[in-house]
PDB file of C-alpha atoms and ligand atoms in Angstrom:
ATOM      1  CA  MET A   1       0.000   0.000   0.000  1.00 41.00           C
ATOM      2  CA  ASN A   2       1.516   3.243  -1.208  1.00 49.00           C
ATOM      3  CA  LYS A   3       0.742   6.004   1.261  1.00 66.00           C
ATOM      4  CA  ILE A   4       2.016   8.906  -0.816  1.00 88.00           C
ATOM      5  CA  LEU A   5      -0.808  10.725  -2.608  1.00 97.00           C
ATOM      6  CA  PRO A   6      -0.469  11.908  -6.230  1.00 98.00           C
ATOM      7  CA  ALA A   7       0.922  15.380  -6.933  1.00 98.00           C
ATOM      8  CA  ASP A   8      -1.417  18.379  -6.718  1.00 98.00           C
ATOM      9  CA  TYR A   9      -0.468  20.591  -9.665  1.00 98.00           C
ATOM     10  CA  HIS A  10      -3.438  22.948  -9.869  1.00 99.00           C
ATOM     11  CA  THR A  11      -3.193  25.524  -7.074  1.00 99.00           C
ATOM     12  CA  HIS A  12      -3.351  29.305  -6.862  1.00 98.00           C
ATOM     13  CA  THR A  13      -1.741  32.279  -5.092  1.00 98.00           C
ATOM     14  CA  PRO A  14      -3.140  35.634  -3.878  1.00 98.00           C
ATOM     15  CA  LEU A  15      -1.655  37.292  -6.992  1.00 98.00           C
ATOM     16  CA  CYS A  16      -4.861  36.320  -8.835  1.00 98.00           C
ATOM     17  CA  LEU A  17      -6.819  38.490  -6.355  1.00 98.00           C
ATOM     18  CA  HIS A  18      -9.243  35.706  -5.334  1.00 98.00           C
ATOM     19  CA  ALA A  19      -6.991  33.314  -3.406  1.00 98.00           C
ATOM     20  CA  GLU A  20      -5.493  33.636   0.070  1.00 98.00           C
ATOM     21  CA  GLY A  21      -2.591  32.410   2.174  1.00 98.00           C
ATOM     22  CA  ALA A  22       1.200  32.476   2.313  1.00 98.00           C
ATOM     23  CA  PRO A  23       3.362  30.093   0.259  1.00 98.00           C
ATOM     24  CA  GLU A  24       4.611  28.521   3.505  1.00 98.00           C
ATOM     25  CA  ALA A  25       1.037  27.626   4.520  1.00 98.00           C
ATOM     26  CA  TYR A  26       0.317  25.924   1.165  1.00 98.00           C
ATOM     27  CA  ILE A  27       3.554  23.946   1.376  1.00 98.00           C
ATOM     28  CA  ASP A  28       2.933  22.916   4.995  1.00 98.00           C
ATOM     29  CA  ARG A  29      -0.452  21.514   4.005  1.00 98.00           C
ATOM     30  CA  ALA A  30       1.045  19.628   1.033  1.00 98.00           C
ATOM     31  CA  ILE A  31       3.680  18.053   3.295  1.00 98.00           C
ATOM     32  CA  GLU A  32       1.131  17.261   6.004  1.00 97.00           C
ATOM     33  CA  LEU A  33      -1.058  15.399   3.474  1.00 97.00           C
ATOM     34  CA  GLY A  34       1.878  13.504   1.973  1.00 97.00           C
ATOM     35  CA  LEU A  35       1.480  14.708  -1.622  1.00 98.00           C
ATOM     36  CA  ALA A  36       4.027  13.319  -4.085  1.00 98.00           C
ATOM     37  CA  GLU A  37       4.775  16.854  -5.361  1.00 98.00           C
ATOM     38  CA  TYR A  38       3.246  20.325  -5.125  1.00 98.00           C
ATOM     39  CA  GLY A  39       2.681  22.500  -8.193  1.00 99.00           C
ATOM     40  CA  ILE A  40       1.851  26.205  -8.350  1.00 99.00           C
ATOM     41  CA  SER A  41      -0.298  27.241 -11.314  1.00 98.00           C
ATOM     42  CA  ASP A  42      -1.855  30.633 -10.834  1.00 98.00           C
ATOM     43  CA  HIS A  43      -4.107  32.321 -13.392  1.00 98.00           C
ATOM     44  CA  ALA A  44      -1.767  33.599 -16.125  1.00 98.00           C
ATOM     45  CA  PRO A  45      -1.720  37.214 -17.311  1.00 98.00           C
ATOM     46  CA  GLN A  46      -3.837  37.822 -20.369  1.00 96.00           C
ATOM     47  CA  HIS A  47      -3.840  40.563 -22.982  1.00 93.00           C
ATOM     48  CA  PRO A  48      -5.155  43.196 -23.535  1.00 91.00           C
ATOM     49  CA  GLU A  49      -4.686  44.311 -19.914  1.00 95.00           C
ATOM     50  CA  PRO A  50      -6.532  44.639 -17.700  1.00 94.00           C
ATOM     51  CA  PHE A  51      -8.288  41.589 -19.148  1.00 95.00           C
ATOM     52  CA  ASP A  52     -10.407  40.929 -16.054  1.00 96.00           C
ATOM     53  CA  ASP A  53     -10.131  41.216 -12.268  1.00 97.00           C
ATOM     54  CA  TRP A  54      -9.327  37.617 -11.386  1.00 98.00           C
ATOM     55  CA  ARG A  55      -5.727  37.095 -12.544  1.00 98.00           C
ATOM     56  CA  MET A  56      -2.233  38.502 -12.132  1.00 98.00           C
ATOM     57  CA  GLN A  57      -1.070  41.108 -14.617  1.00 98.00           C
ATOM     58  CA  GLU A  58       2.104  40.820 -16.675  1.00 98.00           C
ATOM     59  CA  LYS A  59       3.859  43.224 -14.271  1.00 98.00           C
ATOM     60  CA  ASP A  60       3.162  40.737 -11.446  1.00 98.00           C
ATOM     61  CA  LEU A  61       5.232  37.948 -13.028  1.00 98.00           C
ATOM     62  CA  PRO A  62       8.387  38.808 -11.002  1.00 98.00           C
ATOM     63  CA  ASP A  63       6.295  38.607  -7.792  1.00 98.00           C
ATOM     64  CA  TYR A  64       5.010  35.250  -8.981  1.00 98.00           C
ATOM     65  CA  PHE A  65       8.546  33.942  -9.521  1.00 98.00           C
ATOM     66  CA  GLU A  66       9.416  35.240  -6.035  1.00 98.00           C
ATOM     67  CA  TRP A  67       6.419  33.349  -4.612  1.00 98.00           C
ATOM     68  CA  ILE A  68       7.637  30.137  -6.250  1.00 98.00           C
ATOM     69  CA  ALA A  69      11.155  30.721  -4.869  1.00 98.00           C
ATOM     70  CA  ARG A  70       9.747  31.269  -1.358  1.00 98.00           C
ATOM     71  CA  ALA A  71       7.702  28.072  -1.604  1.00 99.00           C
ATOM     72  CA  ARG A  72      10.748  26.118  -2.751  1.00 98.00           C
ATOM     73  CA  HIS A  73      12.907  27.575  -0.007  1.00 98.00           C
ATOM     74  CA  HIS A  74      10.343  26.626   2.646  1.00 98.00           C
ATOM     75  CA  ALA A  75       9.868  23.141   1.172  1.00 98.00           C
ATOM     76  CA  GLY A  76      13.593  22.374   1.211  1.00 98.00           C
ATOM     77  CA  ASP A  77      13.981  18.669   0.543  1.00 98.00           C
ATOM     78  CA  LYS A  78      10.617  17.809   2.145  1.00 98.00           C
ATOM     79  CA  ILE A  79       8.597  18.133  -1.067  1.00 98.00           C
ATOM     80  CA  THR A  80       9.358  18.994  -4.701  1.00 98.00           C
ATOM     81  CA  VAL A  81       7.697  22.248  -5.775  1.00 98.00           C
ATOM     82  CA  ARG A  82       6.864  22.569  -9.469  1.00 99.00           C
ATOM     83  CA  ALA A  83       6.331  25.806 -11.371  1.00 99.00           C
ATOM     84  CA  GLY A  84       3.339  26.159 -13.673  1.00 99.00           C
ATOM     85  CA  LEU A  85       0.630  28.499 -14.887  1.00 98.00           C
ATOM     86  CA  GLU A  86      -3.073  28.097 -15.566  1.00 98.00           C
ATOM     87  CA  CYS A  87      -3.198  29.627 -19.046  1.00 98.00           C
ATOM     88  CA  ASP A  88      -6.417  30.743 -20.696  1.00 98.00           C
ATOM     89  CA  TRP A  89      -7.479  29.549 -24.092  1.00 97.00           C
ATOM     90  CA  VAL A  90      -9.389  32.520 -25.478  1.00 93.00           C
ATOM     91  CA  CYS A  91      -9.960  33.685 -29.014  1.00 78.00           C
ATOM     92  CA  ASN A  92      -6.734  34.339 -30.936  1.00 80.00           C
ATOM     93  CA  ASN A  93      -4.330  34.323 -27.977  1.00 91.00           C
ATOM     94  CA  GLN A  94      -2.080  31.488 -29.129  1.00 94.00           C
ATOM     95  CA  ALA A  95       0.844  33.881 -29.650  1.00 96.00           C
ATOM     96  CA  TRP A  96       0.565  35.194 -26.092  1.00 97.00           C
ATOM     97  CA  ASN A  97       0.533  31.669 -24.659  1.00 97.00           C
ATOM     98  CA  GLU A  98       3.635  30.888 -26.708  1.00 98.00           C
ATOM     99  CA  GLU A  99       5.278  34.023 -25.326  1.00 98.00           C
ATOM    100  CA  LEU A 100       4.340  33.089 -21.723  1.00 98.00           C
ATOM    101  CA  ALA A 101       6.005  29.704 -22.195  1.00 98.00           C
ATOM    102  CA  THR A 102       9.362  31.488 -22.644  1.00 98.00           C
ATOM    103  CA  ARG A 103       9.113  33.671 -19.521  1.00 98.00           C
ATOM    104  CA  TYR A 104      10.250  31.073 -16.953  1.00 98.00           C
ATOM    105  CA  ASP A 105      11.632  27.593 -16.561  1.00 98.00           C
ATOM    106  CA  TRP A 106       8.152  26.073 -16.260  1.00 99.00           C
ATOM    107  CA  ASP A 107       7.572  22.466 -15.263  1.00 99.00           C
ATOM    108  CA  TYR A 108       4.144  22.458 -16.920  1.00 99.00           C
ATOM    109  CA  LEU A 109       1.490  24.721 -18.409  1.00 98.00           C
ATOM    110  CA  ILE A 110      -2.235  24.085 -17.918  1.00 98.00           C
ATOM    111  CA  GLY A 111      -4.680  25.006 -20.673  1.00 98.00           C
ATOM    112  CA  SER A 112      -8.076  26.068 -19.366  1.00 98.00           C
ATOM    113  CA  ILE A 113     -11.190  27.479 -20.982  1.00 98.00           C
ATOM    114  CA  HIS A 114     -13.063  30.000 -18.833  1.00 98.00           C
ATOM    115  CA  TYR A 115     -14.254  32.196 -21.729  1.00 97.00           C
ATOM    116  CA  LEU A 116     -16.545  31.737 -24.713  1.00 96.00           C
ATOM    117  CA  GLY A 117     -17.346  34.174 -27.531  1.00 92.00           C
ATOM    118  CA  GLY A 118     -15.334  35.948 -30.189  1.00 84.00           C
ATOM    119  CA  THR A 119     -12.807  38.754 -29.728  1.00 82.00           C
ATOM    120  CA  GLY A 120     -14.396  41.643 -27.849  1.00 84.00           C
ATOM    121  CA  GLU A 121     -17.419  39.500 -26.934  1.00 89.00           C
ATOM    122  CA  GLU A 122     -15.723  37.068 -24.563  1.00 92.00           C
ATOM    123  CA  TRP A 123     -17.695  36.160 -21.457  1.00 95.00           C
ATOM    124  CA  ASP A 124     -16.322  34.127 -18.581  1.00 96.00           C
ATOM    125  CA  PHE A 125     -19.108  31.576 -18.404  1.00 97.00           C
ATOM    126  CA  ASP A 126     -17.836  30.199 -15.075  1.00 97.00           C
ATOM    127  CA  HIS A 127     -18.210  33.570 -13.304  1.00 96.00           C
ATOM    128  CA  THR A 128     -21.237  34.252 -11.099  1.00 95.00           C
ATOM    129  CA  LYS A 129     -21.701  37.656 -12.761  1.00 94.00           C
ATOM    130  CA  TRP A 130     -23.024  35.810 -15.844  1.00 94.00           C
ATOM    131  CA  LEU A 131     -25.478  33.573 -13.983  1.00 93.00           C
ATOM    132  CA  GLY A 132     -28.466  35.384 -15.514  1.00 93.00           C
ATOM    133  CA  ARG A 133     -27.181  34.707 -19.006  1.00 94.00           C
ATOM    134  CA  TRP A 134     -27.179  30.969 -18.392  1.00 93.00           C
ATOM    135  CA  ALA A 135     -30.923  30.957 -17.772  1.00 88.00           C
ATOM    136  CA  GLU A 136     -31.548  32.512 -21.213  1.00 92.00           C
ATOM    137  CA  LEU A 137     -29.033  31.002 -23.604  1.00 94.00           C
ATOM    138  CA  ASP A 138     -29.171  27.901 -25.787  1.00 96.00           C
ATOM    139  CA  ILE A 139     -27.403  25.358 -23.564  1.00 97.00           C
ATOM    140  CA  GLU A 140     -26.908  22.866 -26.391  1.00 97.00           C
ATOM    141  CA  HIS A 141     -25.152  25.535 -28.457  1.00 97.00           C
ATOM    142  CA  ALA A 142     -22.968  26.726 -25.549  1.00 97.00           C
ATOM    143  CA  TRP A 143     -21.834  23.147 -24.903  1.00 98.00           C
ATOM    144  CA  LYS A 144     -21.097  22.603 -28.615  1.00 98.00           C
ATOM    145  CA  THR A 145     -18.983  25.767 -28.724  1.00 97.00           C
ATOM    146  CA  TYR A 146     -17.154  24.893 -25.511  1.00 98.00           C
ATOM    147  CA  TRP A 147     -16.153  21.406 -26.643  1.00 98.00           C
ATOM    148  CA  LYS A 148     -15.156  22.621 -30.105  1.00 97.00           C
ATOM    149  CA  GLU A 149     -12.752  25.082 -28.436  1.00 97.00           C
ATOM    150  CA  TYR A 150     -11.549  22.401 -26.002  1.00 98.00           C
ATOM    151  CA  ALA A 151     -10.559  20.220 -28.952  1.00 98.00           C
ATOM    152  CA  ARG A 152      -8.755  23.178 -30.601  1.00 97.00           C
ATOM    153  CA  MET A 153      -6.914  23.820 -27.334  1.00 97.00           C
ATOM    154  CA  ALA A 154      -5.852  20.147 -27.142  1.00 98.00           C
ATOM    155  CA  LYS A 155      -4.593  20.265 -30.727  1.00 97.00           C
ATOM    156  CA  SER A 156      -2.601  23.468 -30.153  1.00 97.00           C
ATOM    157  CA  GLY A 157       0.197  21.564 -28.441  1.00 97.00           C
ATOM    158  CA  LEU A 158       0.764  24.546 -26.130  1.00 98.00           C
ATOM    159  CA  PHE A 159      -0.140  22.808 -22.865  1.00 98.00           C
ATOM    160  CA  ASP A 160       1.005  19.876 -20.755  1.00 98.00           C
ATOM    161  CA  PHE A 161      -2.398  19.145 -19.325  1.00 99.00           C
ATOM    162  CA  LEU A 162      -5.896  20.451 -19.894  1.00 99.00           C
ATOM    163  CA  GLY A 163      -7.826  21.945 -16.976  1.00 98.00           C
ATOM    164  CA  HIS A 164     -11.274  21.050 -15.602  1.00 98.00           C
ATOM    165  CA  PRO A 165     -12.546  19.316 -18.773  1.00 98.00           C
ATOM    166  CA  ASP A 166     -16.293  19.924 -18.369  1.00 98.00           C
ATOM    167  CA  LEU A 167     -16.191  23.275 -16.537  1.00 98.00           C
ATOM    168  CA  ILE A 168     -19.105  24.305 -18.785  1.00 98.00           C
ATOM    169  CA  LYS A 169     -21.390  22.365 -16.355  1.00 98.00           C
ATOM    170  CA  LYS A 170     -20.345  24.496 -13.363  1.00 98.00           C
ATOM    171  CA  PHE A 171     -23.736  26.108 -12.702  1.00 97.00           C
ATOM    172  CA  GLY A 172     -25.627  22.899 -13.412  1.00 97.00           C
ATOM    173  CA  TYR A 173     -26.927  23.741 -16.892  1.00 97.00           C
ATOM    174  CA  PHE A 174     -26.814  20.468 -18.814  1.00 98.00           C
ATOM    175  CA  PRO A 175     -28.139  19.745 -22.320  1.00 98.00           C
ATOM    176  CA  LYS A 176     -30.748  16.994 -22.581  1.00 97.00           C
ATOM    177  CA  GLY A 177     -29.814  13.416 -23.395  1.00 97.00           C
ATOM    178  CA  ASP A 178     -26.629  11.381 -23.281  1.00 98.00           C
ATOM    179  CA  LEU A 179     -23.675  13.763 -22.914  1.00 98.00           C
ATOM    180  CA  ARG A 180     -21.242  11.295 -24.424  1.00 98.00           C
ATOM    181  CA  ARG A 181     -22.131  12.810 -27.807  1.00 98.00           C
ATOM    182  CA  PHE A 182     -20.057  15.835 -26.664  1.00 98.00           C
ATOM    183  CA  TYR A 183     -17.328  13.810 -24.968  1.00 98.00           C
ATOM    184  CA  GLU A 184     -16.475  11.239 -27.650  1.00 98.00           C
ATOM    185  CA  PRO A 185     -15.189  13.571 -30.404  1.00 98.00           C
ATOM    186  CA  VAL A 186     -13.072  15.665 -28.010  1.00 98.00           C
ATOM    187  CA  ILE A 187     -11.586  12.598 -26.317  1.00 98.00           C
ATOM    188  CA  GLU A 188     -10.488  11.342 -29.724  1.00 98.00           C
ATOM    189  CA  VAL A 189      -8.684  14.650 -30.358  1.00 98.00           C
ATOM    190  CA  VAL A 190      -7.112  14.764 -26.867  1.00 98.00           C
ATOM    191  CA  ALA A 191      -5.845  11.183 -27.210  1.00 98.00           C
ATOM    192  CA  GLU A 192      -4.446  11.921 -30.662  1.00 98.00           C
ATOM    193  CA  ALA A 193      -2.721  15.078 -29.368  1.00 98.00           C
ATOM    194  CA  GLY A 194      -1.023  13.065 -26.597  1.00 98.00           C
ATOM    195  CA  VAL A 195      -1.834  15.687 -23.957  1.00 98.00           C
ATOM    196  CA  ALA A 196      -2.910  14.875 -20.371  1.00 99.00           C
ATOM    197  CA  ILE A 197      -6.100  16.009 -18.613  1.00 99.00           C
ATOM    198  CA  GLU A 198      -6.893  16.606 -14.956  1.00 98.00           C
ATOM    199  CA  LEU A 199      -9.511  15.283 -12.579  1.00 99.00           C
ATOM    200  CA  ASN A 200     -10.310  18.519 -10.738  1.00 99.00           C
ATOM    201  CA  MET A 201     -12.106  18.025  -7.414  1.00 99.00           C
ATOM    202  CA  ALA A 202     -13.174  21.676  -7.010  1.00 98.00           C
ATOM    203  CA  GLY A 203     -16.410  21.032  -8.913  1.00 98.00           C
ATOM    204  CA  LEU A 204     -17.751  19.235  -5.828  1.00 98.00           C
ATOM    205  CA  TYR A 205     -18.060  22.640  -4.179  1.00 98.00           C
ATOM    206  CA  LYS A 206     -19.807  24.314  -7.114  1.00 98.00           C
ATOM    207  CA  PRO A 207     -23.525  24.233  -8.060  1.00 98.00           C
ATOM    208  CA  CYS A 208     -22.891  21.183 -10.322  1.00 98.00           C
ATOM    209  CA  GLU A 209     -21.719  19.290  -7.197  1.00 98.00           C
ATOM    210  CA  GLU A 210     -19.424  16.923  -9.064  1.00 98.00           C
ATOM    211  CA  ALA A 211     -15.757  16.822  -9.980  1.00 99.00           C
ATOM    212  CA  TYR A 212     -14.594  17.942 -13.445  1.00 99.00           C
ATOM    213  CA  PRO A 213     -14.896  15.853 -15.572  1.00 99.00           C
ATOM    214  CA  SER A 214     -17.948  13.614 -15.030  1.00 98.00           C
ATOM    215  CA  MET A 215     -17.497   9.871 -14.487  1.00 98.00           C
ATOM    216  CA  ASP A 216     -18.727   9.192 -18.059  1.00 98.00           C
ATOM    217  CA  PHE A 217     -16.007  11.453 -19.461  1.00 99.00           C
ATOM    218  CA  LEU A 218     -13.385   9.975 -17.142  1.00 99.00           C
ATOM    219  CA  GLN A 219     -14.329   6.446 -18.190  1.00 98.00           C
ATOM    220  CA  LEU A 220     -13.941   7.318 -21.885  1.00 98.00           C
ATOM    221  CA  ALA A 221     -10.639   9.110 -21.193  1.00 99.00           C
ATOM    222  CA  ALA A 222      -9.254   6.093 -19.340  1.00 98.00           C
ATOM    223  CA  SER A 223     -10.316   3.765 -22.152  1.00 98.00           C
ATOM    224  CA  ALA A 224      -8.575   6.049 -24.660  1.00 98.00           C
ATOM    225  CA  GLY A 225      -5.352   5.922 -22.614  1.00 98.00           C
ATOM    226  CA  ILE A 226      -5.287   9.666 -21.882  1.00 98.00           C
ATOM    227  CA  PRO A 227      -2.771  10.472 -19.102  1.00 98.00           C
ATOM    228  CA  ILE A 228      -4.336  11.909 -15.960  1.00 98.00           C
ATOM    229  CA  THR A 229      -3.395  14.199 -13.103  1.00 98.00           C
ATOM    230  CA  LEU A 230      -5.419  14.831  -9.938  1.00 98.00           C
ATOM    231  CA  SER A 231      -6.045  18.429  -8.832  1.00 98.00           C
ATOM    232  CA  SER A 232      -7.603  20.395  -6.011  1.00 98.00           C
ATOM    233  CA  ASP A 233      -7.636  23.828  -7.724  1.00 98.00           C
ATOM    234  CA  ALA A 234      -6.857  25.180  -4.225  1.00 99.00           C
ATOM    235  CA  HIS A 235      -7.406  28.902  -3.666  1.00 98.00           C
ATOM    236  CA  ALA A 236      -6.523  28.589   0.062  1.00 99.00           C
ATOM    237  CA  PRO A 237      -4.021  26.419   1.990  1.00 99.00           C
ATOM    238  CA  SER A 238      -6.835  24.356   3.552  1.00 98.00           C
ATOM    239  CA  GLU A 239      -7.953  23.337   0.040  1.00 99.00           C
ATOM    240  CA  VAL A 240      -4.664  21.731  -1.035  1.00 98.00           C
ATOM    241  CA  GLY A 241      -5.188  18.046  -1.875  1.00 98.00           C
ATOM    242  CA  ARG A 242      -8.868  18.348  -0.988  1.00 98.00           C
ATOM    243  CA  ASN A 243     -10.936  15.215  -1.737  1.00 98.00           C
ATOM    244  CA  PHE A 244      -7.876  13.373  -3.084  1.00 98.00           C
ATOM    245  CA  GLU A 245      -8.900  10.051  -1.491  1.00 98.00           C
ATOM    246  CA  GLN A 246     -12.225  10.328  -3.314  1.00 98.00           C
ATOM    247  CA  GLY A 247     -10.430  11.330  -6.513  1.00 98.00           C
ATOM    248  CA  ILE A 248      -8.139   8.300  -6.333  1.00 98.00           C
ATOM    249  CA  ALA A 249     -11.178   6.065  -5.854  1.00 98.00           C
ATOM    250  CA  MET A 250     -12.801   7.598  -8.958  1.00 98.00           C
ATOM    251  CA  LEU A 251      -9.618   7.092 -10.965  1.00 98.00           C
ATOM    252  CA  ARG A 252      -9.281   3.471  -9.863  1.00 98.00           C
ATOM    253  CA  GLU A 253     -12.921   2.798 -10.671  1.00 98.00           C
ATOM    254  CA  VAL A 254     -12.364   3.682 -14.344  1.00 98.00           C
ATOM    255  CA  GLY A 255      -9.069   1.786 -14.518  1.00 98.00           C
ATOM    256  CA  TYR A 256      -6.346   4.330 -13.831  1.00 98.00           C
ATOM    257  CA  ASN A 257      -3.499   3.172 -11.590  1.00 97.00           C
ATOM    258  CA  SER A 258      -0.990   5.939 -12.274  1.00 98.00           C
ATOM    259  CA  SER A 259      -0.959   9.712 -12.631  1.00 98.00           C
ATOM    260  CA  CYS A 260       1.412  12.274 -14.134  1.00 98.00           C
ATOM    261  CA  LEU A 261       4.478  14.034 -12.833  1.00 98.00           C
ATOM    262  CA  PHE A 262       5.958  16.975 -14.732  1.00 98.00           C
ATOM    263  CA  ASP A 263       9.564  18.131 -14.679  1.00 98.00           C
ATOM    264  CA  GLY A 264      10.740  20.813 -17.094  1.00 98.00           C
ATOM    265  CA  ARG A 265       7.704  20.136 -19.316  1.00 98.00           C
ATOM    266  CA  VAL A 266       8.564  16.442 -19.538  1.00 98.00           C
ATOM    267  CA  ARG A 267       5.804  14.089 -18.392  1.00 98.00           C
ATOM    268  CA  LYS A 268       6.394  10.987 -16.350  1.00 98.00           C
ATOM    269  CA  SER A 269       4.000   8.501 -14.863  1.00 98.00           C
ATOM    270  CA  ARG A 270       3.806   7.456 -11.219  1.00 97.00           C
ATOM    271  CA  ALA A 271       1.747   4.596  -9.768  1.00 96.00           C
ATOM    272  CA  PHE A 272      -0.710   5.398  -6.959  1.00 95.00           C
TER     273      PHE A 272
HETATM  274 ZN1  LIG B 301      -9.237  30.916  -9.635  1.00 67.26          ZN
HETATM  275 FE1  LIG B 302      -9.756  27.451 -13.926  1.00 67.26          FE
HETATM  276 FE1  LIG B 303      -7.556  27.145 -11.121  1.00 67.26          FE
HETATM  277 ZN1  LIG B 304      -8.887  26.168 -12.428  1.00 67.26          ZN
END
């Protein structure tokens, strides 16, 4: 019986303006839980600035690197601290994501979709300020658009793993019928692209009340051999590694017995 939990690579810092806690507190929690590794992946800057009020700006990058250094210093040889970013896939920003990749010696970059709509019309569908819009829009169409973009993001080759696969369900607006009609085409593209995905436990605390992605998606991903990583999406030290025992049980149920480690943007696999 292996007592060390998988790595938690999706965590935030107060630089994004909606997370709290000192680097030392996050690291202490990671050590206390016995995580294999700890990864920092705050919301990346996005252009044109200010893009929104829930991310660091480009001028904050040096503070972010300082945060990572502080975390590593505190961790010493007790836990490996990895450096990442949660990048946004929004309309026509591929060049900026390529530029971000050169700004630091990253261990991994996460690709996430929080926005839908064309340039100038982007709306962050996972933000509570848009809740009213969800009650009016065509849910089937929103899901189609989301998954089409998710497949484009997978194909871009810019990211090491893809964040919260079915975040589009956050507020509990689901199309009618079997959702595998959305999952199957995107899983084919993700598998072909050779990129990993995450099982993100934060969805349990959102109106949808389930992890991202759903068990149906996870089952298809496992069958397609897509590499997996387990994430808390912590925005506070107490949330690091949250629900990991449950996450491991979900992964085992669909046939996973290993998860990813990332070092200098090279992926390895580790049994759990
Ligand atoms: Zn956040
Ligand atoms: Fe996110
Ligand atoms: Fe996040
Ligand atoms: Zn996230």
